[in-house]
Amino acid sequence: MSAKPFKNSKGVNKPFRSPFSTPRKNSTENNVNIPELASHGTPFRVSISKRLLFQTPPTKKLHLSEEKCENQMDVEQDKELRQDQLESLKKQIQEKQELINKLKTILLYKKKNKAEDLETAIKKWTDACQNVLKDYQNDLQERNGQSASMAEILSTFGIKPDTVHFLITDDTFH
Protein backbone atom coordinates (compact mmCIF):
# COMPACT_ATOMS: atom_id res chain seq x y z
CA MET A 1 0.00 0.00 0.00
CA SER A 2 1.31 3.46 -0.81
CA ALA A 3 1.78 6.16 1.84
CA LYS A 4 -0.35 8.63 -0.05
CA PRO A 5 -4.07 7.86 -0.48
CA PHE A 6 -5.61 7.99 -3.91
CA LYS A 7 -7.43 11.06 -5.07
CA ASN A 8 -11.01 9.90 -4.47
CA SER A 9 -10.49 7.29 -1.72
CA LYS A 10 -11.96 7.36 1.80
CA GLY A 11 -8.73 8.51 3.53
CA VAL A 12 -8.32 11.70 1.53
CA ASN A 13 -10.41 14.05 3.71
CA LYS A 14 -9.51 12.61 7.13
CA PRO A 15 -7.84 15.00 9.56
CA PHE A 16 -4.31 14.27 10.69
CA ARG A 17 -4.02 11.97 13.67
CA SER A 18 -0.69 11.58 15.44
CA PRO A 19 0.73 8.04 15.47
CA PHE A 20 1.92 8.63 19.05
CA SER A 21 -0.50 7.79 21.79
CA THR A 22 -1.16 10.46 24.40
CA PRO A 23 -2.33 9.69 27.93
CA ARG A 24 -5.98 10.45 28.44
CA LYS A 25 -7.46 12.00 31.55
CA ASN A 26 -10.16 10.26 33.49
CA SER A 27 -12.50 13.21 33.31
CA THR A 28 -14.79 13.14 30.34
CA GLU A 29 -15.24 16.91 30.09
CA ASN A 30 -11.89 17.59 28.48
CA ASN A 31 -11.88 14.57 26.15
CA VAL A 32 -15.37 14.69 24.79
CA ASN A 33 -15.29 13.72 21.16
CA ILE A 34 -18.28 14.44 19.05
CA PRO A 35 -18.66 12.24 15.99
CA GLU A 36 -19.42 14.28 12.91
CA LEU A 37 -19.86 13.35 9.33
CA ALA A 38 -17.85 15.01 6.61
CA SER A 39 -19.40 16.00 3.33
CA HIS A 40 -18.43 12.69 1.70
CA GLY A 41 -19.73 10.63 4.63
CA THR A 42 -16.47 9.80 6.47
CA PRO A 43 -16.85 10.03 10.27
CA PHE A 44 -14.10 11.79 12.27
CA ARG A 45 -13.68 13.03 15.80
CA VAL A 46 -12.66 16.53 16.83
CA SER A 47 -12.29 17.45 20.48
CA ILE A 48 -13.85 20.62 21.83
CA SER A 49 -10.51 22.05 22.91
CA LYS A 50 -9.13 21.65 19.39
CA ARG A 51 -12.16 23.33 17.93
CA LEU A 52 -11.77 26.24 20.33
CA LEU A 53 -8.08 26.40 19.59
CA PHE A 54 -8.50 26.72 15.84
CA GLN A 55 -11.40 29.12 15.83
CA THR A 56 -10.40 32.56 14.66
CA PRO A 57 -11.87 35.49 16.51
CA PRO A 58 -13.70 38.01 14.41
CA THR A 59 -11.38 40.80 13.32
CA LYS A 60 -12.34 44.42 13.55
CA LYS A 61 -11.51 46.64 10.67
CA LEU A 62 -9.67 49.78 11.62
CA HIS A 63 -10.85 52.89 9.91
CA LEU A 64 -8.27 55.63 10.27
CA SER A 65 -9.42 59.04 9.37
CA GLU A 66 -7.12 61.81 8.24
CA GLU A 67 -7.43 63.44 11.67
CA LYS A 68 -6.14 60.32 13.45
CA CYS A 69 -3.24 60.06 11.01
CA GLU A 70 -2.39 63.72 11.61
CA ASN A 71 -2.63 63.15 15.37
CA GLN A 72 -0.22 60.22 15.09
CA MET A 73 2.17 62.36 13.08
CA ASP A 74 1.88 65.13 15.70
CA VAL A 75 2.67 62.62 18.44
CA GLU A 76 5.78 61.46 16.57
CA GLN A 77 6.90 65.06 16.06
CA ASP A 78 6.30 65.76 19.76
CA LYS A 79 8.47 62.78 20.67
CA GLU A 80 11.28 64.11 18.45
CA LEU A 81 10.95 67.58 19.97
CA ARG A 82 11.00 66.14 23.46
CA GLN A 83 14.16 64.19 22.66
CA ASP A 84 15.80 67.37 21.35
CA GLN A 85 14.69 69.29 24.44
CA LEU A 86 15.97 66.52 26.69
CA GLU A 87 19.37 66.56 25.00
CA SER A 88 19.62 70.35 25.24
CA LEU A 89 18.65 70.24 28.92
CA LYS A 90 21.32 67.61 29.57
CA LYS A 91 23.91 69.86 27.91
CA GLN A 92 22.78 72.83 30.00
CA ILE A 93 23.00 70.78 33.18
CA GLN A 94 26.51 69.65 32.29
CA GLU A 95 27.59 73.25 31.60
CA LYS A 96 26.11 74.43 34.91
CA GLN A 97 27.92 71.65 36.78
CA GLU A 98 31.21 72.67 35.16
CA LEU A 99 30.56 76.30 36.16
CA ILE A 100 29.81 75.23 39.73
CA ASN A 101 33.06 73.24 39.87
CA LYS A 102 35.05 76.25 38.58
CA LEU A 103 33.45 78.54 41.14
CA LYS A 104 34.18 76.06 43.92
CA THR A 105 37.86 75.95 42.97
CA ILE A 106 38.03 79.77 42.83
CA LEU A 107 36.44 79.97 46.27
CA LEU A 108 38.88 77.39 47.59
CA TYR A 109 41.85 79.38 46.24
CA LYS A 110 40.49 82.58 47.77
CA LYS A 111 40.13 80.93 51.15
CA LYS A 112 43.56 79.34 50.87
CA ASN A 113 45.45 82.41 49.64
CA LYS A 114 44.35 85.50 51.48
CA ALA A 115 44.85 88.89 49.85
CA GLU A 116 47.14 90.18 52.63
CA ASP A 117 49.43 87.17 52.29
CA LEU A 118 49.56 87.64 48.55
CA GLU A 119 50.51 91.34 48.86
CA THR A 120 53.34 90.56 51.25
CA ALA A 121 54.64 87.81 48.95
CA ILE A 122 54.58 90.15 45.94
CA LYS A 123 56.47 92.84 47.88
CA LYS A 124 59.04 90.30 49.07
CA TRP A 125 59.74 88.98 45.55
CA THR A 126 59.88 92.47 44.05
CA ASP A 127 62.48 93.53 46.63
CA ALA A 128 64.49 90.35 45.97
CA CYS A 129 64.42 91.01 42.20
CA GLN A 130 65.55 94.63 42.70
CA ASN A 131 68.44 93.49 44.93
CA VAL A 132 69.56 90.87 42.39
CA LEU A 133 69.50 93.44 39.57
CA LYS A 134 71.61 95.87 41.63
CA ASP A 135 74.07 93.10 42.49
CA TYR A 136 74.33 92.13 38.81
CA GLN A 137 75.00 95.74 37.84
CA ASN A 138 77.76 96.01 40.49
CA ASP A 139 79.26 92.65 39.44
CA LEU A 140 79.46 93.78 35.80
CA GLN A 141 81.36 96.93 36.84
CA GLU A 142 83.83 95.02 39.07
CA ARG A 143 84.63 92.10 36.73
CA ASN A 144 84.53 93.64 33.30
CA GLY A 145 84.95 97.28 34.13
CA GLN A 146 81.85 98.05 32.11
CA SER A 147 79.26 100.45 33.38
CA ALA A 148 75.79 99.37 32.28
CA SER A 149 72.66 101.27 33.12
CA MET A 150 69.77 99.51 34.80
CA ALA A 151 67.54 100.19 31.74
CA GLU A 152 70.03 98.30 29.52
CA ILE A 153 70.12 95.35 31.91
CA LEU A 154 66.31 95.18 32.05
CA SER A 155 66.03 95.30 28.25
CA THR A 156 68.71 92.57 27.94
CA PHE A 157 66.69 90.20 30.14
CA GLY A 158 63.34 91.28 28.63
CA ILE A 159 61.96 92.57 31.94
CA LYS A 160 59.42 95.38 31.89
CA PRO A 161 60.45 98.25 34.14
CA ASP A 162 56.96 98.47 35.68
CA THR A 163 57.21 94.85 36.84
CA VAL A 164 60.16 95.58 39.13
CA HIS A 165 59.00 99.17 39.95
CA PHE A 166 61.88 100.85 38.11
CA LEU A 167 61.64 104.51 37.06
CA ILE A 168 63.54 105.09 33.82
CA THR A 169 63.53 108.88 34.20
CA ASP A 170 65.18 108.83 37.64
CA ASP A 171 67.12 105.56 37.07
CA THR A 172 66.00 104.29 40.49
CA PHE A 173 63.67 101.75 42.07
CA HIS A 174 60.75 102.99 44.10
mmCIF file of C-alpha atoms in Angstrom:
data_model
loop_
_atom_site.group_PDB
_atom_site.id
_atom_site.type_symbol
_atom_site.label_atom_id
_atom_site.label_comp_id
_atom_site.label_asym_id
_atom_site.label_seq_id
_atom_site.Cartn_x
_atom_site.Cartn_y
_atom_site.Cartn_z
ATOM 1 C CA MET A 1 0.000 0.000 0.000
ATOM 2 C CA SER A 2 1.308 3.459 -0.812
ATOM 3 C CA ALA A 3 1.781 6.159 1.843
ATOM 4 C CA LYS A 4 -0.351 8.626 -0.049
ATOM 5 C CA PRO A 5 -4.074 7.857 -0.476
ATOM 6 C CA PHE A 6 -5.609 7.992 -3.905
ATOM 7 C CA LYS A 7 -7.433 11.065 -5.074
ATOM 8 C CA ASN A 8 -11.011 9.897 -4.473
ATOM 9 C CA SER A 9 -10.493 7.295 -1.724
ATOM 10 C CA LYS A 10 -11.956 7.363 1.800
ATOM 11 C CA GLY A 11 -8.733 8.510 3.530
ATOM 12 C CA VAL A 12 -8.322 11.704 1.532
ATOM 13 C CA ASN A 13 -10.405 14.046 3.710
ATOM 14 C CA LYS A 14 -9.507 12.606 7.127
ATOM 15 C CA PRO A 15 -7.845 14.998 9.564
ATOM 16 C CA PHE A 16 -4.310 14.268 10.689
ATOM 17 C CA ARG A 17 -4.016 11.973 13.670
ATOM 18 C CA SER A 18 -0.690 11.575 15.436
ATOM 19 C CA PRO A 19 0.732 8.036 15.472
ATOM 20 C CA PHE A 20 1.925 8.628 19.051
ATOM 21 C CA SER A 21 -0.501 7.788 21.789
ATOM 22 C CA THR A 22 -1.158 10.455 24.397
ATOM 23 C CA PRO A 23 -2.332 9.694 27.934
ATOM 24 C CA ARG A 24 -5.975 10.446 28.445
ATOM 25 C CA LYS A 25 -7.457 11.998 31.555
ATOM 26 C CA ASN A 26 -10.157 10.265 33.487
ATOM 27 C CA SER A 27 -12.497 13.213 33.312
ATOM 28 C CA THR A 28 -14.789 13.137 30.342
ATOM 29 C CA GLU A 29 -15.239 16.910 30.086
ATOM 30 C CA ASN A 30 -11.891 17.587 28.478
ATOM 31 C CA ASN A 31 -11.875 14.573 26.155
ATOM 32 C CA VAL A 32 -15.375 14.692 24.794
ATOM 33 C CA ASN A 33 -15.290 13.721 21.164
ATOM 34 C CA ILE A 34 -18.282 14.436 19.047
ATOM 35 C CA PRO A 35 -18.663 12.245 15.992
ATOM 36 C CA GLU A 36 -19.419 14.283 12.914
ATOM 37 C CA LEU A 37 -19.856 13.354 9.325
ATOM 38 C CA ALA A 38 -17.854 15.014 6.615
ATOM 39 C CA SER A 39 -19.399 16.000 3.330
ATOM 40 C CA HIS A 40 -18.426 12.688 1.705
ATOM 41 C CA GLY A 41 -19.734 10.626 4.626
ATOM 42 C CA THR A 42 -16.475 9.799 6.470
ATOM 43 C CA PRO A 43 -16.846 10.034 10.271
ATOM 44 C CA PHE A 44 -14.101 11.790 12.273
ATOM 45 C CA ARG A 45 -13.684 13.031 15.802
ATOM 46 C CA VAL A 46 -12.657 16.533 16.831
ATOM 47 C CA SER A 47 -12.288 17.455 20.482
ATOM 48 C CA ILE A 48 -13.847 20.618 21.833
ATOM 49 C CA SER A 49 -10.510 22.047 22.906
ATOM 50 C CA LYS A 50 -9.126 21.652 19.386
ATOM 51 C CA ARG A 51 -12.164 23.331 17.926
ATOM 52 C CA LEU A 52 -11.765 26.242 20.327
ATOM 53 C CA LEU A 53 -8.079 26.399 19.591
ATOM 54 C CA PHE A 54 -8.496 26.719 15.843
ATOM 55 C CA GLN A 55 -11.402 29.115 15.834
ATOM 56 C CA THR A 56 -10.396 32.559 14.656
ATOM 57 C CA PRO A 57 -11.865 35.490 16.509
ATOM 58 C CA PRO A 58 -13.697 38.008 14.410
ATOM 59 C CA THR A 59 -11.384 40.799 13.324
ATOM 60 C CA LYS A 60 -12.341 44.419 13.548
ATOM 61 C CA LYS A 61 -11.508 46.640 10.671
ATOM 62 C CA LEU A 62 -9.669 49.784 11.623
ATOM 63 C CA HIS A 63 -10.852 52.891 9.907
ATOM 64 C CA LEU A 64 -8.268 55.634 10.272
ATOM 65 C CA SER A 65 -9.422 59.044 9.373
ATOM 66 C CA GLU A 66 -7.117 61.807 8.237
ATOM 67 C CA GLU A 67 -7.433 63.437 11.673
ATOM 68 C CA LYS A 68 -6.144 60.323 13.450
ATOM 69 C CA CYS A 69 -3.238 60.058 11.008
ATOM 70 C CA GLU A 70 -2.392 63.716 11.612
ATOM 71 C CA ASN A 71 -2.630 63.149 15.367
ATOM 72 C CA GLN A 72 -0.219 60.223 15.094
ATOM 73 C CA MET A 73 2.174 62.364 13.084
ATOM 74 C CA ASP A 74 1.879 65.126 15.702
ATOM 75 C CA VAL A 75 2.667 62.621 18.442
ATOM 76 C CA GLU A 76 5.784 61.460 16.567
ATOM 77 C CA GLN A 77 6.905 65.058 16.060
ATOM 78 C CA ASP A 78 6.305 65.764 19.764
ATOM 79 C CA LYS A 79 8.471 62.780 20.671
ATOM 80 C CA GLU A 80 11.279 64.105 18.451
ATOM 81 C CA LEU A 81 10.947 67.581 19.966
ATOM 82 C CA ARG A 82 10.999 66.141 23.464
ATOM 83 C CA GLN A 83 14.156 64.185 22.664
ATOM 84 C CA ASP A 84 15.804 67.371 21.353
ATOM 85 C CA GLN A 85 14.689 69.291 24.438
ATOM 86 C CA LEU A 86 15.968 66.520 26.692
ATOM 87 C CA GLU A 87 19.368 66.561 25.003
ATOM 88 C CA SER A 88 19.619 70.353 25.245
ATOM 89 C CA LEU A 89 18.653 70.240 28.924
ATOM 90 C CA LYS A 90 21.322 67.606 29.571
ATOM 91 C CA LYS A 91 23.910 69.860 27.905
ATOM 92 C CA GLN A 92 22.778 72.830 29.998
ATOM 93 C CA ILE A 93 22.999 70.776 33.182
ATOM 94 C CA GLN A 94 26.510 69.651 32.289
ATOM 95 C CA GLU A 95 27.588 73.254 31.597
ATOM 96 C CA LYS A 96 26.105 74.425 34.912
ATOM 97 C CA GLN A 97 27.921 71.650 36.783
ATOM 98 C CA GLU A 98 31.214 72.672 35.155
ATOM 99 C CA LEU A 99 30.560 76.297 36.160
ATOM 100 C CA ILE A 100 29.813 75.229 39.730
ATOM 101 C CA ASN A 101 33.056 73.239 39.869
ATOM 102 C CA LYS A 102 35.052 76.247 38.582
ATOM 103 C CA LEU A 103 33.445 78.541 41.140
ATOM 104 C CA LYS A 104 34.179 76.063 43.917
ATOM 105 C CA THR A 105 37.861 75.951 42.970
ATOM 106 C CA ILE A 106 38.029 79.774 42.832
ATOM 107 C CA LEU A 107 36.435 79.970 46.272
ATOM 108 C CA LEU A 108 38.882 77.385 47.588
ATOM 109 C CA TYR A 109 41.851 79.382 46.240
ATOM 110 C CA LYS A 110 40.488 82.581 47.769
ATOM 111 C CA LYS A 111 40.128 80.928 51.149
ATOM 112 C CA LYS A 112 43.559 79.341 50.869
ATOM 113 C CA ASN A 113 45.452 82.408 49.641
ATOM 114 C CA LYS A 114 44.345 85.501 51.482
ATOM 115 C CA ALA A 115 44.854 88.893 49.847
ATOM 116 C CA GLU A 116 47.144 90.175 52.634
ATOM 117 C CA ASP A 117 49.428 87.168 52.290
ATOM 118 C CA LEU A 118 49.561 87.644 48.551
ATOM 119 C CA GLU A 119 50.507 91.336 48.856
ATOM 120 C CA THR A 120 53.344 90.556 51.251
ATOM 121 C CA ALA A 121 54.640 87.805 48.951
ATOM 122 C CA ILE A 122 54.582 90.155 45.940
ATOM 123 C CA LYS A 123 56.473 92.844 47.876
ATOM 124 C CA LYS A 124 59.039 90.299 49.074
ATOM 125 C CA TRP A 125 59.743 88.977 45.546
ATOM 126 C CA THR A 126 59.882 92.474 44.052
ATOM 127 C CA ASP A 127 62.479 93.534 46.634
ATOM 128 C CA ALA A 128 64.488 90.354 45.968
ATOM 129 C CA CYS A 129 64.423 91.009 42.204
ATOM 130 C CA GLN A 130 65.550 94.626 42.699
ATOM 131 C CA ASN A 131 68.439 93.489 44.932
ATOM 132 C CA VAL A 132 69.557 90.865 42.387
ATOM 133 C CA LEU A 133 69.501 93.438 39.567
ATOM 134 C CA LYS A 134 71.607 95.869 41.630
ATOM 135 C CA ASP A 135 74.071 93.096 42.493
ATOM 136 C CA TYR A 136 74.327 92.131 38.815
ATOM 137 C CA GLN A 137 75.004 95.741 37.839
ATOM 138 C CA ASN A 138 77.755 96.011 40.491
ATOM 139 C CA ASP A 139 79.258 92.649 39.444
ATOM 140 C CA LEU A 140 79.461 93.780 35.801
ATOM 141 C CA GLN A 141 81.364 96.926 36.840
ATOM 142 C CA GLU A 142 83.830 95.023 39.068
ATOM 143 C CA ARG A 143 84.632 92.102 36.728
ATOM 144 C CA ASN A 144 84.527 93.638 33.304
ATOM 145 C CA GLY A 145 84.946 97.277 34.129
ATOM 146 C CA GLN A 146 81.854 98.052 32.107
ATOM 147 C CA SER A 147 79.260 100.445 33.377
ATOM 148 C CA ALA A 148 75.789 99.367 32.276
ATOM 149 C CA SER A 149 72.662 101.270 33.123
ATOM 150 C CA MET A 150 69.765 99.505 34.801
ATOM 151 C CA ALA A 151 67.536 100.188 31.740
ATOM 152 C CA GLU A 152 70.035 98.305 29.520
ATOM 153 C CA ILE A 153 70.118 95.347 31.911
ATOM 154 C CA LEU A 154 66.313 95.180 32.049
ATOM 155 C CA SER A 155 66.034 95.296 28.251
ATOM 156 C CA THR A 156 68.712 92.574 27.941
ATOM 157 C CA PHE A 157 66.691 90.195 30.140
ATOM 158 C CA GLY A 158 63.335 91.281 28.626
ATOM 159 C CA ILE A 159 61.961 92.575 31.943
ATOM 160 C CA LYS A 160 59.417 95.376 31.885
ATOM 161 C CA PRO A 161 60.452 98.251 34.143
ATOM 162 C CA ASP A 162 56.961 98.466 35.683
ATOM 163 C CA THR A 163 57.211 94.852 36.843
ATOM 164 C CA VAL A 164 60.160 95.585 39.135
ATOM 165 C CA HIS A 165 58.996 99.168 39.947
ATOM 166 C CA PHE A 166 61.877 100.852 38.109
ATOM 167 C CA LEU A 167 61.637 104.509 37.058
ATOM 168 C CA ILE A 168 63.540 105.092 33.819
ATOM 169 C CA THR A 169 63.532 108.877 34.199
ATOM 170 C CA ASP A 170 65.184 108.826 37.638
ATOM 171 C CA ASP A 171 67.124 105.560 37.067
ATOM 172 C CA THR A 172 66.004 104.285 40.485
ATOM 173 C CA PHE A 173 63.673 101.745 42.066
ATOM 174 C CA HIS A 174 60.747 102.993 44.099
#
